[in-house]
mmCIF file of C-alpha atoms in Angstrom:
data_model
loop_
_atom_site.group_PDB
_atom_site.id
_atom_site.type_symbol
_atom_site.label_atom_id
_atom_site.label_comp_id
_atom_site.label_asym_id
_atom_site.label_seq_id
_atom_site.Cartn_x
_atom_site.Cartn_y
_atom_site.Cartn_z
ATOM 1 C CA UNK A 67 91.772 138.105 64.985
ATOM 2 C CA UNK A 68 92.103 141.323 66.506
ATOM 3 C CA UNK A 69 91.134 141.706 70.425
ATOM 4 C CA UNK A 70 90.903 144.588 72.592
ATOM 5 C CA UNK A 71 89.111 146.339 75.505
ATOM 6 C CA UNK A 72 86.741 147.726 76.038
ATOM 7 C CA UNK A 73 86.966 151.425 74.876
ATOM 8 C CA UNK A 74 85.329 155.136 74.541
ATOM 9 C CA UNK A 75 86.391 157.855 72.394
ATOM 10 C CA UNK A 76 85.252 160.571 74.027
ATOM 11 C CA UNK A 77 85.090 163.038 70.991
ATOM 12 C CA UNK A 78 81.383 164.034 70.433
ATOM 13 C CA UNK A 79 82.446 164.286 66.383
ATOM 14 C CA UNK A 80 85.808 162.408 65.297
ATOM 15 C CA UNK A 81 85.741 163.750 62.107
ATOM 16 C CA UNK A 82 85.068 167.054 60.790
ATOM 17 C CA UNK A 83 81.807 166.360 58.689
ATOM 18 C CA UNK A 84 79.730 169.841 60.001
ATOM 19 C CA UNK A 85 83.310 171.686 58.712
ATOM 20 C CA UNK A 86 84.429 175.154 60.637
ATOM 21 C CA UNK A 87 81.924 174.283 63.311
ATOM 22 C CA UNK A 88 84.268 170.852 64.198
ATOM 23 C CA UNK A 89 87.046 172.898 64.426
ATOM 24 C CA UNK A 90 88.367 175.004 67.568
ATOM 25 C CA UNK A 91 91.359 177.239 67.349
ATOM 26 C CA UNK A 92 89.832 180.209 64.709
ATOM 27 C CA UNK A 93 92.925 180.052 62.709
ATOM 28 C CA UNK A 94 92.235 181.013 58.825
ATOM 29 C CA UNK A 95 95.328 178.856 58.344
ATOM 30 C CA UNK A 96 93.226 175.961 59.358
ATOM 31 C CA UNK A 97 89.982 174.546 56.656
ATOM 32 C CA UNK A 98 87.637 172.336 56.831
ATOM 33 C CA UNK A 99 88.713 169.707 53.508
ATOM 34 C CA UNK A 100 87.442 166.636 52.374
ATOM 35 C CA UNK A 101 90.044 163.961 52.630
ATOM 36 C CA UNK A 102 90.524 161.850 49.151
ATOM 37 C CA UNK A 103 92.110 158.903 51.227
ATOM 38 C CA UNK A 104 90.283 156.328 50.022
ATOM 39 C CA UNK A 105 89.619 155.055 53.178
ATOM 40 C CA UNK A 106 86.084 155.201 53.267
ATOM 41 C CA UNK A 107 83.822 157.501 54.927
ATOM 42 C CA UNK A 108 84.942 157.232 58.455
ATOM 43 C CA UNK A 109 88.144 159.213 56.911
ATOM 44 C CA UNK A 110 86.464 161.080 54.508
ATOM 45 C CA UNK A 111 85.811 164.844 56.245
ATOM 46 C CA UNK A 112 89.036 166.155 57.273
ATOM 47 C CA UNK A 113 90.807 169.629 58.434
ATOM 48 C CA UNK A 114 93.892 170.747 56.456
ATOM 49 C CA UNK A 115 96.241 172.838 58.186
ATOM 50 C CA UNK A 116 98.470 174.958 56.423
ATOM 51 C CA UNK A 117 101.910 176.261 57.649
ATOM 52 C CA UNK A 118 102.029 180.102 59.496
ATOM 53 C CA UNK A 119 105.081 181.536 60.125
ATOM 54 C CA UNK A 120 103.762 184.120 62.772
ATOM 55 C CA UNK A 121 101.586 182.331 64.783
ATOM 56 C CA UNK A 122 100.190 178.488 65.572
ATOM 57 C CA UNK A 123 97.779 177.051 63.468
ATOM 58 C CA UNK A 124 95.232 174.531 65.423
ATOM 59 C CA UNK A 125 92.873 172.113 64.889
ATOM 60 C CA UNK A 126 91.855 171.484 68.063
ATOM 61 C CA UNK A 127 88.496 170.110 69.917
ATOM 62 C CA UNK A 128 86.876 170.457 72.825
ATOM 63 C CA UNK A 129 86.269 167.572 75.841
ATOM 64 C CA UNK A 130 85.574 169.176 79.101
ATOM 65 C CA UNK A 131 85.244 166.026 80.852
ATOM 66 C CA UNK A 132 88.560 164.624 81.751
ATOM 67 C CA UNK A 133 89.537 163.450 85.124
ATOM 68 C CA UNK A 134 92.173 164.778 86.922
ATOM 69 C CA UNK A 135 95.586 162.532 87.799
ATOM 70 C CA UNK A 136 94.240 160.025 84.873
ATOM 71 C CA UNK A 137 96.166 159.122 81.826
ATOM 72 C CA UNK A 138 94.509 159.935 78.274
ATOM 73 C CA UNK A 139 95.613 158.570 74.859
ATOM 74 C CA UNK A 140 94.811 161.212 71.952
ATOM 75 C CA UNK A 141 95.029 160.105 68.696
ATOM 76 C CA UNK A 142 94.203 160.584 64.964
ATOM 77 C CA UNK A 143 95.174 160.172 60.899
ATOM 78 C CA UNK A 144 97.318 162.336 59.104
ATOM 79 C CA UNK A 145 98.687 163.064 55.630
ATOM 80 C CA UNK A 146 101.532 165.400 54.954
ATOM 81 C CA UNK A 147 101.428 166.964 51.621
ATOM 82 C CA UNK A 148 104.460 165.117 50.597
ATOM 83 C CA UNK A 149 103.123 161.712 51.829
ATOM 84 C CA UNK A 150 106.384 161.514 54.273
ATOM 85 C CA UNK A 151 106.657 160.919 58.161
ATOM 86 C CA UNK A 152 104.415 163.523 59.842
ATOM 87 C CA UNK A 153 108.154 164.034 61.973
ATOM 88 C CA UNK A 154 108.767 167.814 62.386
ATOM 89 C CA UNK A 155 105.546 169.002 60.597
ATOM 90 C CA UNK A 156 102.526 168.836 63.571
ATOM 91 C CA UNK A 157 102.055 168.407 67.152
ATOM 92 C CA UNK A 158 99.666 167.353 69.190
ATOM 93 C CA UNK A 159 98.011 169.393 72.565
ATOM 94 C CA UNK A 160 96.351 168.095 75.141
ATOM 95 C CA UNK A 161 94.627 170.063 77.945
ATOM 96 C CA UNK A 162 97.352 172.534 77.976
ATOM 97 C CA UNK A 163 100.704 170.356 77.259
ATOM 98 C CA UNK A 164 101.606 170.415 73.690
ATOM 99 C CA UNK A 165 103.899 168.092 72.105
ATOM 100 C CA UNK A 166 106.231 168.152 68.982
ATOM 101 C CA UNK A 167 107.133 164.334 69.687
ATOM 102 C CA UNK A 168 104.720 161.792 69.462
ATOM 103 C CA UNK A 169 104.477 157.670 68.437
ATOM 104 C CA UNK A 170 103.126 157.111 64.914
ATOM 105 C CA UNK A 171 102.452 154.479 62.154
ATOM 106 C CA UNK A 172 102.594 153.880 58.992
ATOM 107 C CA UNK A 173 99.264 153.065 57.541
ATOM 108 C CA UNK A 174 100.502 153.333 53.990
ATOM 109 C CA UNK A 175 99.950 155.377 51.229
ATOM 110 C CA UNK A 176 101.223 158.642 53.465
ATOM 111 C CA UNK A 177 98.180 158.173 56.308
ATOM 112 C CA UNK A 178 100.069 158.015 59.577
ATOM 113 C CA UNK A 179 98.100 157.035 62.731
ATOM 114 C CA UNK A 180 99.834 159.642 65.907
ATOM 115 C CA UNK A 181 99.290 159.292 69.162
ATOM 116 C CA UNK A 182 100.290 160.726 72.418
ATOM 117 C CA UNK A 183 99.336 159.781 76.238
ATOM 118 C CA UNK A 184 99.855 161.628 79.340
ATOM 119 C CA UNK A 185 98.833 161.592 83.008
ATOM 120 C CA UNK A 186 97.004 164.908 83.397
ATOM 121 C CA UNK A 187 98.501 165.835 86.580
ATOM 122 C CA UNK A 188 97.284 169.456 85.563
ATOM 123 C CA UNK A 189 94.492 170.489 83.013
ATOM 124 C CA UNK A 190 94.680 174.092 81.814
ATOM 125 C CA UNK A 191 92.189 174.011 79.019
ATOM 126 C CA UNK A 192 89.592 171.774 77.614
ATOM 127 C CA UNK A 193 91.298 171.116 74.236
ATOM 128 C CA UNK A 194 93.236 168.331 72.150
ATOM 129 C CA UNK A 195 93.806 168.020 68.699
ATOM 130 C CA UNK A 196 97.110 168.762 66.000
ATOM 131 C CA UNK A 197 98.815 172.159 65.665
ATOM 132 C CA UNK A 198 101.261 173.691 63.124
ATOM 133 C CA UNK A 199 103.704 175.850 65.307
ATOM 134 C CA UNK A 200 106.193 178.347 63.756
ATOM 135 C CA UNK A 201 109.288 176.224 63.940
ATOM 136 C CA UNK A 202 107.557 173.285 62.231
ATOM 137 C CA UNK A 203 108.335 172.598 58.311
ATOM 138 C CA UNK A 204 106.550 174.358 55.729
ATOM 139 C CA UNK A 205 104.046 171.260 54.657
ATOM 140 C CA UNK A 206 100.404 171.255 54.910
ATOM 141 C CA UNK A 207 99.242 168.652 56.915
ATOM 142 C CA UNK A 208 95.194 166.824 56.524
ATOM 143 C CA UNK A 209 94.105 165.511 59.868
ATOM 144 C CA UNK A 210 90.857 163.261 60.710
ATOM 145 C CA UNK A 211 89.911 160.891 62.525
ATOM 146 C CA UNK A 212 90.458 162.274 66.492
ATOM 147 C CA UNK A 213 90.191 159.390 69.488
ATOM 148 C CA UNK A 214 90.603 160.604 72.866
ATOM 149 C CA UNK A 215 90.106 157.241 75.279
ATOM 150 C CA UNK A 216 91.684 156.548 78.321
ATOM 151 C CA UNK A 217 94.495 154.277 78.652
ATOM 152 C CA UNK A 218 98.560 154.723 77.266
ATOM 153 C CA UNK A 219 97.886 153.468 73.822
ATOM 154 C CA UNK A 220 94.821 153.609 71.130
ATOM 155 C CA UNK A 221 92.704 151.066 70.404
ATOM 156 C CA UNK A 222 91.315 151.052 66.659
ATOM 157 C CA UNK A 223 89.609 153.688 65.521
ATOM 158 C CA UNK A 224 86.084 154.357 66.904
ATOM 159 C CA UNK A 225 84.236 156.833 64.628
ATOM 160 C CA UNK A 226 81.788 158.918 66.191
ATOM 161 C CA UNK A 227 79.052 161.661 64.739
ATOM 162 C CA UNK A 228 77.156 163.881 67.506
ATOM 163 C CA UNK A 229 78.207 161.762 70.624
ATOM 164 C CA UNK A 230 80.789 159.599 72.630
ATOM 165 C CA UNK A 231 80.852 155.797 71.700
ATOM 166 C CA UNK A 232 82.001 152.526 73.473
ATOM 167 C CA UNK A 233 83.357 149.378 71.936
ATOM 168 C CA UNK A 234 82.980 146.737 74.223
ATOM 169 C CA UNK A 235 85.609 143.880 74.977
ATOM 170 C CA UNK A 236 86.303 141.543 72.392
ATOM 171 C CA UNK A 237 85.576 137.712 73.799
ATOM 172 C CA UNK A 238 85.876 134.245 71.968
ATOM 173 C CA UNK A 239 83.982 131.352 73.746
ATOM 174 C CA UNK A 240 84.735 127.588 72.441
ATOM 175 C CA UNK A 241 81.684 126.146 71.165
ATOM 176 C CA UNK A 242 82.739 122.734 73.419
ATOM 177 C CA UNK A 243 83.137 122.643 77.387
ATOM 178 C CA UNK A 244 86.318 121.557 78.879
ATOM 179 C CA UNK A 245 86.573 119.320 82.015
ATOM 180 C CA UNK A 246 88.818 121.163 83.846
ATOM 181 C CA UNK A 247 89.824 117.736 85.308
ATOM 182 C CA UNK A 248 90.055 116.051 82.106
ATOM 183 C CA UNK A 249 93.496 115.713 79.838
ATOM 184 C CA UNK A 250 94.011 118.227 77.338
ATOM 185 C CA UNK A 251 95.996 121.146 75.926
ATOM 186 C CA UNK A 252 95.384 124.485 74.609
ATOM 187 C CA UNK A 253 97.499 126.547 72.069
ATOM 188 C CA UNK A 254 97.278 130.137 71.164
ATOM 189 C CA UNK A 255 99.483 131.969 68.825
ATOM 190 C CA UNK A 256 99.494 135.569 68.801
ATOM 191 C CA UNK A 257 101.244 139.332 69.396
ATOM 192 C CA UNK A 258 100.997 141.941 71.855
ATOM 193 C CA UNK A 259 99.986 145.699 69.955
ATOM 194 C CA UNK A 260 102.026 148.694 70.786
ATOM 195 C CA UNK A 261 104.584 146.574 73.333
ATOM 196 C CA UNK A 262 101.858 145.690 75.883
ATOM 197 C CA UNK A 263 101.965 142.394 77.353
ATOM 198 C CA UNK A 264 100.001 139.333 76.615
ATOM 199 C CA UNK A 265 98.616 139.709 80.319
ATOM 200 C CA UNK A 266 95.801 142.301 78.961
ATOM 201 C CA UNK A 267 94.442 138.911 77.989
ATOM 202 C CA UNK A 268 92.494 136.461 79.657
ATOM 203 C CA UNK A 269 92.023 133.000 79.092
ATOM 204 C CA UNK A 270 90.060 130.942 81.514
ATOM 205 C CA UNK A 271 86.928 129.136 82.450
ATOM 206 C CA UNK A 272 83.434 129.815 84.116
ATOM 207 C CA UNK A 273 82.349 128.152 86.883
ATOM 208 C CA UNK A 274 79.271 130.637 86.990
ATOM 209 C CA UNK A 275 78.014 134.564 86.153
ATOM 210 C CA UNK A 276 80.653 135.106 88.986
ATOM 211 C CA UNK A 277 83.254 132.789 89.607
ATOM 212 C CA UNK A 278 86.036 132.489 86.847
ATOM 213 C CA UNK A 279 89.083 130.399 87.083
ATOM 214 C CA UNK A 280 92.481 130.602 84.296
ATOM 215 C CA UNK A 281 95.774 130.039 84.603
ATOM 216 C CA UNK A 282 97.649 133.364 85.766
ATOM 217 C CA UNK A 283 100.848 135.047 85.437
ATOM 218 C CA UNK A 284 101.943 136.638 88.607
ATOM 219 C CA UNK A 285 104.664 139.150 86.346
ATOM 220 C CA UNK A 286 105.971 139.913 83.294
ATOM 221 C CA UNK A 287 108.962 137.295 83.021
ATOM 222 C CA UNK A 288 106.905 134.040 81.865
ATOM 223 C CA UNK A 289 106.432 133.336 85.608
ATOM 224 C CA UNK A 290 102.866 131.260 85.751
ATOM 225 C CA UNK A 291 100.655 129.914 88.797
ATOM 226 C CA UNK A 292 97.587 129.145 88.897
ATOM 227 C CA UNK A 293 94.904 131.245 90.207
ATOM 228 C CA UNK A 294 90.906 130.469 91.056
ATOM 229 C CA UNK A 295 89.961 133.698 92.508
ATOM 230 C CA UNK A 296 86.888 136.436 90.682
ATOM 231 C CA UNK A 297 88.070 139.297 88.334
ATOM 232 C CA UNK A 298 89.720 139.327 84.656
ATOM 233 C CA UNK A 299 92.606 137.449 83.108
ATOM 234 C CA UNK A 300 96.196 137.046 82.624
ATOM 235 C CA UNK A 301 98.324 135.386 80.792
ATOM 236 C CA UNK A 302 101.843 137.241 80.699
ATOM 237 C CA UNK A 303 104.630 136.994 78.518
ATOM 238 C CA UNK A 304 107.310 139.920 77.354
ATOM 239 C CA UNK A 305 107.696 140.462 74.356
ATOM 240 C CA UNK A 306 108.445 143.462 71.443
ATOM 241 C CA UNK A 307 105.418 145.184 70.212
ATOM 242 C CA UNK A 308 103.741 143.172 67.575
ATOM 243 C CA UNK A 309 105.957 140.558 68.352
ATOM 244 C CA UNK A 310 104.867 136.954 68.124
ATOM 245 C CA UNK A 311 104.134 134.787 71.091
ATOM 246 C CA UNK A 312 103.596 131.050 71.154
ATOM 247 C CA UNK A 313 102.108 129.516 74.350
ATOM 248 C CA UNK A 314 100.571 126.146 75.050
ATOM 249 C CA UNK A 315 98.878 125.208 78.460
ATOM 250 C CA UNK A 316 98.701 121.144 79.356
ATOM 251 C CA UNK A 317 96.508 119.456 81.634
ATOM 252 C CA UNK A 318 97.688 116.646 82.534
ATOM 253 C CA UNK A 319 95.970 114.343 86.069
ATOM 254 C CA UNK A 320 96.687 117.042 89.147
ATOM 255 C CA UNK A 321 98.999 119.528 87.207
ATOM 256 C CA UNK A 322 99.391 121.690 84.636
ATOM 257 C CA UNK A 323 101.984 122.799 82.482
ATOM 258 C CA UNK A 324 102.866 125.535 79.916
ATOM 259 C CA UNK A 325 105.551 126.605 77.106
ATOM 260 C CA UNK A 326 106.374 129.826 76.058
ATOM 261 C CA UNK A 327 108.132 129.770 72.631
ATOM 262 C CA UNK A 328 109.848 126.678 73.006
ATOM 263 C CA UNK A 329 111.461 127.573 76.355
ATOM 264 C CA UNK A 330 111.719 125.450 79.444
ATOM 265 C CA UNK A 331 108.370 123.298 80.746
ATOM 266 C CA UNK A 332 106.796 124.832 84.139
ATOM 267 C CA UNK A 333 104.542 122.562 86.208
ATOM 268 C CA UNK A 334 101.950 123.690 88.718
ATOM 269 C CA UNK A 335 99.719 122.191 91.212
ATOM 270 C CA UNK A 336 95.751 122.202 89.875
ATOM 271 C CA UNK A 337 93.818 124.184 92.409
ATOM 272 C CA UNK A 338 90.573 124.593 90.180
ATOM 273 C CA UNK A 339 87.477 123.184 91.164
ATOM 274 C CA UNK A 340 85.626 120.834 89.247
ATOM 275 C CA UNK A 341 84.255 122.983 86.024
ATOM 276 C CA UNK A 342 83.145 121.843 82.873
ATOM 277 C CA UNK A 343 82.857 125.031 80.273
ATOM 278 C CA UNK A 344 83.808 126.502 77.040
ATOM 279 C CA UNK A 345 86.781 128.092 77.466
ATOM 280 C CA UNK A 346 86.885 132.293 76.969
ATOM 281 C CA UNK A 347 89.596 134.505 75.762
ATOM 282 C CA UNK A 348 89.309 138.288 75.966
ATOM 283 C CA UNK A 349 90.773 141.529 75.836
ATOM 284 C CA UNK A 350 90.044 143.111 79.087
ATOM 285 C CA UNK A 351 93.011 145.647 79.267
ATOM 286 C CA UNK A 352 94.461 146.107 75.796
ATOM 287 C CA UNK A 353 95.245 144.765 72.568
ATOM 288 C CA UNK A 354 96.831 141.687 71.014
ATOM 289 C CA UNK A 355 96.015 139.432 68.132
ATOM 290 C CA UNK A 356 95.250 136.211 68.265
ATOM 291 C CA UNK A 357 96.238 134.368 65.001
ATOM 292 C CA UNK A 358 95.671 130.699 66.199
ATOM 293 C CA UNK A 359 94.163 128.445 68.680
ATOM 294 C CA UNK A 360 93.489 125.375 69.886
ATOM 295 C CA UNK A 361 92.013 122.811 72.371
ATOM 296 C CA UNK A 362 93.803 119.475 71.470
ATOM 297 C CA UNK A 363 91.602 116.565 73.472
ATOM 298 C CA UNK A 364 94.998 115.009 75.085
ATOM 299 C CA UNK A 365 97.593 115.892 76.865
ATOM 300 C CA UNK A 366 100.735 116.772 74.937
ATOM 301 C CA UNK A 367 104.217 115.476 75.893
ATOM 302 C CA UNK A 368 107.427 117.824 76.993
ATOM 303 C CA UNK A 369 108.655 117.080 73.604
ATOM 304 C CA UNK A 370 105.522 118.092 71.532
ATOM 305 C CA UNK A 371 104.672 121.693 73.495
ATOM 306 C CA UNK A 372 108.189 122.453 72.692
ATOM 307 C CA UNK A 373 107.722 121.746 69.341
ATOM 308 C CA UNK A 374 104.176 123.180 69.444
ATOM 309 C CA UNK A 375 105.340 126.780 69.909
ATOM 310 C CA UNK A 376 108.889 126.494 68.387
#
């Protein structure tokens, strides 16, 4: 189960499904195309942009919008003509910084998902997109797709046709309270998207519409307290991109405990209130997935956790 935050893709029209009008730049190099991806039609209407060797070919569009000293994540699908690494054959612009290096993945059968972020410490123009320059290679490259949120890394794709849209936060609630006071453990299994840390996630319980309590990470090196205090989550761990993590929390009389893949117990002091509540996990600052979890109804021993998230 994939969760992220909340996001907004600020592209009026992510595609190019009106043709020449979605595309900024007036190069006859670049044409409106239709895609033949396969990947339905959120990836159908595309721009092809075909190699110049005398001046830049663009396939750019327009957000006049963006803040000042904030960071920006553009990104989008592409296909090279010879279904390779997009490497060497595009770049991407944004507000007046162009780049010939960017991150990118492999979506199979030669789409690529690219990406670039930047603090936009200056903004010269009002455009982002992919470009052809002269001293890229000779293949055509089909682009759709555009996202332009804010943040260092894309979420998944949010299509949109004639105006911004916003995904909101992902949340699972347990369909049982939990006695904060009472003896139990919880287990989640997941991985951390694009080398972001498991503390974009939170995992606690609601007193109320405005009081939350979880269990907190105070950095990045598995160091845990607990926290009661109003705001959004945190549980930490560092790990590779995509990665997977293995953590189990214990409750056990006035302390809990956690694991983090089968490394050394850590106790702390419980400072919750009382609170009985379904327990909520969310995405409130990027992406991870969550591929199990669990509230067992006891407390687990030393020897168990360990072998819980071995």
């Amino acid at each position: 189960m994939l969760f992220e935050k909340a996001a907004t893709n600020y592209l009026t029209y992510s595609g190019f499904p009106r043709g020449a009008q979605d595309i900024s730049g007036g190069s006859a190099s670049v044409t409106p195309v239709d895609t033949g991806w396969n990947k339905g039609a959120l990836l159908d209407k595309g721009a092809r942009i075909v190699y110049d060797s005398v001046i830049t070919a663009p396939a750019y569009k327009h957000y006049s919008e963006a803040v000042l000293n904030r960071t920006y994540v553009f990104s989008c699908f592409v296909k090279m003509a010879d279904g390779l690494s997009p490497a060497n054959g595009m770049g991407i612009h944004m507000f007046g910084v162009s780049f010939t290096n960017f991150e990118q993945e492999d979506l199979g059968n030669g789409v690529f998902r690219v990406w670039v972020s930047r603090n936009l410490n200056t903004i010269t123009n009002s455009l982002v997109g992919v470009f052809k320059i002269v001293q890229s290679d000779t293949r055509t490259v089909v682009v759709t797709g555009y996202q332009l949120e804010e943040g260092a890394v894309p979420t998944s794709y949010i299509p949109t046709d004639s105006a911004s849209v916003t995904r909101l936060e992902d949340v699972l609630t347990s369909d049982r309270a939990i006695d904060i006071f009472s003896e139990y453990t919880v287990f989640l299994k997941g991985s951390y998207i694009a080398g972001l840390s498991f503390g974009v996630t939170s995992f606690y319980v609601q007193k109320d519409s405005s009081s939350r309590y979880w269990y907190q990470s105070v950095d990045n090196i598995d160091n845990y307290n607990i926290s009661s205090f109003n705001g959004d989550v945190l549980i930490k761990t560092t790990s590779p991109d995509r990665q997977e993590t293995r953590f189990a929390f214990r409750r056990n009389n006035d302390s809990f405990s956690h694991c983090v893949n089968s490394g050394a117990i850590q106790s702390r002091p419980n400072v919750f209130p009382l609170v009985n509540s379904p327990l909520i996990i969310r995405g409130s600052n990027s992406s991870f997935t969550l591929r199990a979890f669990a509230i067992i109804p006891r407390k687990l021993s030393d020897a168990e956790l360990i072998s819980l998230t071995s």
